[in-house]
PDB file of C-alpha atoms in Angstrom:
ATOM      1  CA  MET A 197      59.151  19.415 -48.946  1.00  0.00           C
ATOM      2  CA  LYS A 198      59.262  22.794 -47.098  1.00  0.00           C
ATOM      3  CA  ARG A 199      63.024  22.962 -48.045  1.00  0.00           C
ATOM      4  CA  PHE A 200      62.584  22.343 -51.563  1.00  0.00           C
ATOM      5  CA  ALA A 201      59.949  25.133 -51.683  1.00  0.00           C
ATOM      6  CA  ILE A 202      62.222  27.389 -50.024  1.00  0.00           C
ATOM      7  CA  ALA A 203      64.965  26.512 -52.341  1.00  0.00           C
ATOM      8  CA  VAL A 204      62.912  27.262 -55.343  1.00  0.00           C
ATOM      9  CA  LEU A 205      61.846  30.636 -53.894  1.00  0.00           C
ATOM     10  CA  LEU A 206      65.436  31.627 -53.284  1.00  0.00           C
ATOM     11  CA  ALA A 207      66.432  30.590 -56.632  1.00  0.00           C
ATOM     12  CA  ALA A 208      63.411  32.326 -58.236  1.00  0.00           C
ATOM     13  CA  ALA A 209      64.450  35.696 -56.299  1.00  0.00           C
ATOM     14  CA  SER A 210      68.031  35.595 -57.162  1.00  0.00           C
ATOM     15  CA  SER A 211      67.368  35.207 -60.879  1.00  0.00           C
ATOM     16  CA  VAL A 212      65.095  38.247 -60.878  1.00  0.00           C
ATOM     17  CA  ALA A 213      67.817  40.196 -59.004  1.00  0.00           C
ATOM     18  CA  LEU A 214      70.244  39.173 -61.667  1.00  0.00           C
ATOM     19  CA  ALA A 215      67.927  40.097 -64.550  1.00  0.00           C
ATOM     20  CA  SER A 216      67.493  43.599 -63.168  1.00  0.00           C
ATOM     21  CA  ASP A 217      71.158  44.462 -63.994  1.00  0.00           C
ATOM     22  CA  VAL A 218      70.530  43.895 -67.660  1.00  0.00           C
ATOM     23  CA  GLY A 219      70.162  47.191 -69.514  1.00  0.00           C
ATOM     24  CA  VAL A 220      70.223  48.052 -73.390  1.00  0.00           C
ATOM     25  CA  SER A 221      70.155  51.389 -74.597  1.00  0.00           C
ATOM     26  CA  ILE A 222      69.316  52.201 -78.325  1.00  0.00           C
ATOM     27  CA  SER A 223      68.721  55.736 -79.160  1.00  0.00           C
ATOM     28  CA  VAL A 224      67.118  57.431 -82.128  1.00  0.00           C
ATOM     29  CA  GLY A 225      69.243  57.114 -85.279  1.00  0.00           C
ATOM     30  CA  GLN A 226      70.531  53.614 -84.595  1.00  0.00           C
ATOM     31  CA  PRO A 227      69.209  50.588 -86.083  1.00  0.00           C
ATOM     32  CA  GLY A 228      66.716  48.800 -83.915  1.00  0.00           C
ATOM     33  CA  PHE A 229      65.298  51.996 -82.502  1.00  0.00           C
ATOM     34  CA  TYR A 230      61.415  52.283 -82.611  1.00  0.00           C
ATOM     35  CA  GLY A 231      59.730  55.375 -81.903  1.00  0.00           C
ATOM     36  CA  ARG A 232      59.268  59.103 -83.074  1.00  0.00           C
ATOM     37  CA  ILE A 233      61.744  60.388 -85.420  1.00  0.00           C
ATOM     38  CA  ASP A 234      62.629  63.965 -86.466  1.00  0.00           C
ATOM     39  CA  ILE A 235      62.683  63.888 -90.422  1.00  0.00           C
ATOM     40  CA  GLY A 236      64.294  67.598 -90.267  1.00  0.00           C
ATOM     41  CA  ASN A 237      66.271  67.938 -93.488  1.00  0.00           C
ATOM     42  CA  ALA A 238      66.505  64.218 -94.026  1.00  0.00           C
ATOM     43  CA  PRO A 239      65.486  62.880 -97.423  1.00  0.00           C
ATOM     44  CA  PRO A 240      61.571  62.485 -97.746  1.00  0.00           C
ATOM     45  CA  PRO A 241      60.558  59.217 -95.865  1.00  0.00           C
ATOM     46  CA  VAL A 242      59.198  56.287 -97.642  1.00  0.00           C
ATOM     47  CA  LEU A 243      55.740  55.596 -95.948  1.00  0.00           C
ATOM     48  CA  VAL A 244      54.107  52.513 -94.942  1.00  0.00           C
ATOM     49  CA  TYR A 245      50.534  54.126 -95.784  1.00  0.00           C
ATOM     50  CA  PRO A 246      50.075  57.588 -97.892  1.00  0.00           C
ATOM     51  CA  GLN A 247      47.687  58.882 -95.309  1.00  0.00           C
ATOM     52  CA  PRO A 248      48.108  59.359 -91.727  1.00  0.00           C
ATOM     53  CA  VAL A 249      46.604  57.131 -89.368  1.00  0.00           C
ATOM     54  CA  VAL A 250      44.425  58.613 -86.586  1.00  0.00           C
ATOM     55  CA  ILE A 251      42.626  56.373 -83.678  1.00  0.00           C
ATOM     56  CA  GLN A 252      41.081  58.956 -81.578  1.00  0.00           C
ATOM     57  CA  PRO A 253      39.686  62.576 -82.833  1.00  0.00           C
ATOM     58  CA  VAL A 254      42.450  65.015 -83.187  1.00  0.00           C
ATOM     59  CA  HIS A 255      41.675  67.884 -80.774  1.00  0.00           C
ATOM     60  CA  VAL A 256      42.487  71.254 -82.510  1.00  0.00           C
ATOM     61  CA  VAL A 257      43.223  74.106 -79.943  1.00  0.00           C
ATOM     62  CA  GLN A 258      42.629  77.684 -81.169  1.00  0.00           C
ATOM     63  CA  SER A 259      42.578  76.595 -85.011  1.00  0.00           C
ATOM     64  CA  VAL A 260      46.147  75.324 -84.522  1.00  0.00           C
ATOM     65  CA  PRO A 261      46.390  71.892 -86.508  1.00  0.00           C
ATOM     66  CA  VAL A 262      47.990  69.011 -84.852  1.00  0.00           C
ATOM     67  CA  GLN A 263      51.206  68.309 -86.563  1.00  0.00           C
ATOM     68  CA  PRO A 264      51.753  64.604 -87.631  1.00  0.00           C
ATOM     69  CA  LEU A 265      54.344  62.392 -86.111  1.00  0.00           C
ATOM     70  CA  TYR A 266      56.569  60.139 -88.088  1.00  0.00           C
ATOM     71  CA  LEU A 267      57.268  56.836 -86.362  1.00  0.00           C
ATOM     72  CA  HIS A 268      59.521  53.776 -86.843  1.00  0.00           C
ATOM     73  CA  VAL A 269      57.590  50.981 -85.361  1.00  0.00           C
ATOM     74  CA  PRO A 270      58.117  47.080 -85.052  1.00  0.00           C
ATOM     75  CA  PRO A 271      56.523  44.966 -87.860  1.00  0.00           C
ATOM     76  CA  GLY A 272      52.689  44.506 -87.065  1.00  0.00           C
ATOM     77  CA  HIS A 273      52.487  47.657 -84.920  1.00  0.00           C
ATOM     78  CA  ALA A 274      51.205  49.594 -87.912  1.00  0.00           C
ATOM     79  CA  LYS A 275      48.638  47.188 -88.937  1.00  0.00           C
ATOM     80  CA  ASP A 276      47.282  46.806 -85.465  1.00  0.00           C
ATOM     81  CA  TRP A 277      47.941  50.546 -84.505  1.00  0.00           C
ATOM     82  CA  LYS A 278      44.920  50.904 -82.293  1.00  0.00           C
ATOM     83  CA  LYS A 279      46.349  48.051 -80.041  1.00  0.00           C
ATOM     84  CA  HIS A 280      49.841  49.830 -79.885  1.00  0.00           C
ATOM     85  CA  CYS A 281      49.365  53.622 -80.372  1.00  0.00           C
ATOM     86  CA  GLY A 282      49.360  54.195 -76.396  1.00  0.00           C
ATOM     87  CA  LYS A 283      52.744  52.979 -76.113  1.00  0.00           C
ATOM     88  CA  TYR A 284      53.875  55.905 -78.261  1.00  0.00           C
ATOM     89  CA  ASP A 285      51.485  58.564 -76.754  1.00  0.00           C
ATOM     90  CA  ALA A 286      50.076  58.994 -80.452  1.00  0.00           C
ATOM     91  CA  CYS A 287      46.410  58.054 -80.343  1.00  0.00           C
ATOM     92  CA  ALA A 288      45.122  61.212 -80.893  1.00  0.00           C
ATOM     93  CA  ARG A 289      47.850  62.315 -83.316  1.00  0.00           C
ATOM     94  CA  PRO A 290      47.991  61.751 -87.035  1.00  0.00           C
ATOM     95  CA  VAL A 291      50.887  59.267 -87.556  1.00  0.00           C
ATOM     96  CA  TYR A 292      52.864  58.538 -90.540  1.00  0.00           C
ATOM     97  CA  PHE A 293      54.710  55.237 -90.229  1.00  0.00           C
ATOM     98  CA  VAL A 294      58.119  55.146 -92.164  1.00  0.00           C
ATOM     99  CA  LYS A 295      59.170  52.004 -93.721  1.00  0.00           C
ATOM    100  CA  ASP A 296      61.840  49.902 -91.960  1.00  0.00           C
ATOM    101  CA  ASP A 297      64.237  49.942 -95.132  1.00  0.00           C
ATOM    102  CA  TRP A 298      64.210  53.698 -95.258  1.00  0.00           C
ATOM    103  CA  TYR A 299      64.806  54.151 -91.848  1.00  0.00           C
ATOM    104  CA  ASN A 300      67.782  51.850 -91.689  1.00  0.00           C
ATOM    105  CA  ASN A 301      69.373  52.581 -95.098  1.00  0.00           C
ATOM    106  CA  VAL A 302      68.438  56.425 -95.469  1.00  0.00           C
ATOM    107  CA  TYR A 303      67.687  57.848 -92.060  1.00  0.00           C
ATOM    108  CA  VAL A 304      70.263  56.141 -89.669  1.00  0.00           C
ATOM    109  CA  PRO A 305      73.198  57.249 -92.321  1.00  0.00           C
ATOM    110  CA  HIS A 306      71.933  60.833 -92.600  1.00  0.00           C
ATOM    111  CA  TYR A 307      71.338  60.962 -88.825  1.00  0.00           C
ATOM    112  CA  GLU A 308      75.008  59.761 -88.044  1.00  0.00           C
ATOM    113  CA  GLN A 309      76.373  62.253 -90.534  1.00  0.00           C
ATOM    114  CA  GLU A 310      74.188  65.082 -89.553  1.00  0.00           C
ATOM    115  CA  TYR A 311      74.480  64.809 -85.772  1.00  0.00           C
ATOM    116  CA  ARG A 312      77.530  62.453 -84.927  1.00  0.00           C
ATOM    117  CA  GLY A 313      79.773  63.990 -87.179  1.00  0.00           C
ATOM    118  CA  LYS A 314      79.313  67.542 -86.005  1.00  0.00           C
ATOM    119  CA  GLY A 315      79.490  66.398 -82.252  1.00  0.00           C
ATOM    120  CA  LYS A 316      75.918  67.120 -81.587  1.00  0.00           C
ATOM    121  CA  VAL A 317      75.190  63.747 -80.146  1.00  0.00           C
ATOM    122  CA  LYS A 318      77.350  62.139 -77.505  1.00  0.00           C
ATOM    123  CA  GLY A 319      77.638  58.276 -77.704  1.00  0.00           C
ATOM    124  CA  ASN A 320      79.459  55.499 -79.308  1.00  0.00           C
ATOM    125  CA  GLY A 321      76.279  53.968 -80.807  1.00  0.00           C
ATOM    126  CA  LYS A 322      76.748  50.993 -78.735  1.00  0.00           C
ATOM    127  CA  GLY A 323      74.166  52.126 -75.894  1.00  0.00           C
ATOM    128  CA  LYS A 324      76.689  51.454 -72.899  1.00  0.00           C
ATOM    129  CA  GLY A 325      77.496  55.219 -72.067  1.00  0.00           C
ATOM    130  CA  LYS A 326      81.207  54.717 -72.031  1.00  0.00           C
ATOM    131  CA  ASP A 327      82.346  57.545 -74.108  1.00  0.00           C
ATOM    132  CA  LYS A 328      85.322  59.559 -72.633  1.00  0.00           C
ATOM    133  CA  ASP A 329      84.936  63.429 -73.301  1.00  0.00           C
TER     134      ASP A 329
END
């Protein structure tokens, strides 16, 4: 029985070590990215809610209003924002949620054209970091 327990522990430890090698990198402007986006000169976003969502009171410093964030979040995060706002460091900020369709069909192509087309962003869009300069 002792040998079986040790074998199980060794197998579990080796599977954890193998899993730590896995890495995926998705950045802004790619399908599947969730987080803060910079609208910049992109076409106006299509929003999930017309008004910004705020969970905690917004603290104004010296009469400088806090600028809202535009976020692309997974389905369900906007509906239960109080549960998820901490992951985005946005509980005390006004937040606009952009629709997934707008992000994928308008923002991503705009970002690709604006930044990748001008050489401002390095990467091949696959998140593997294997670009050659």
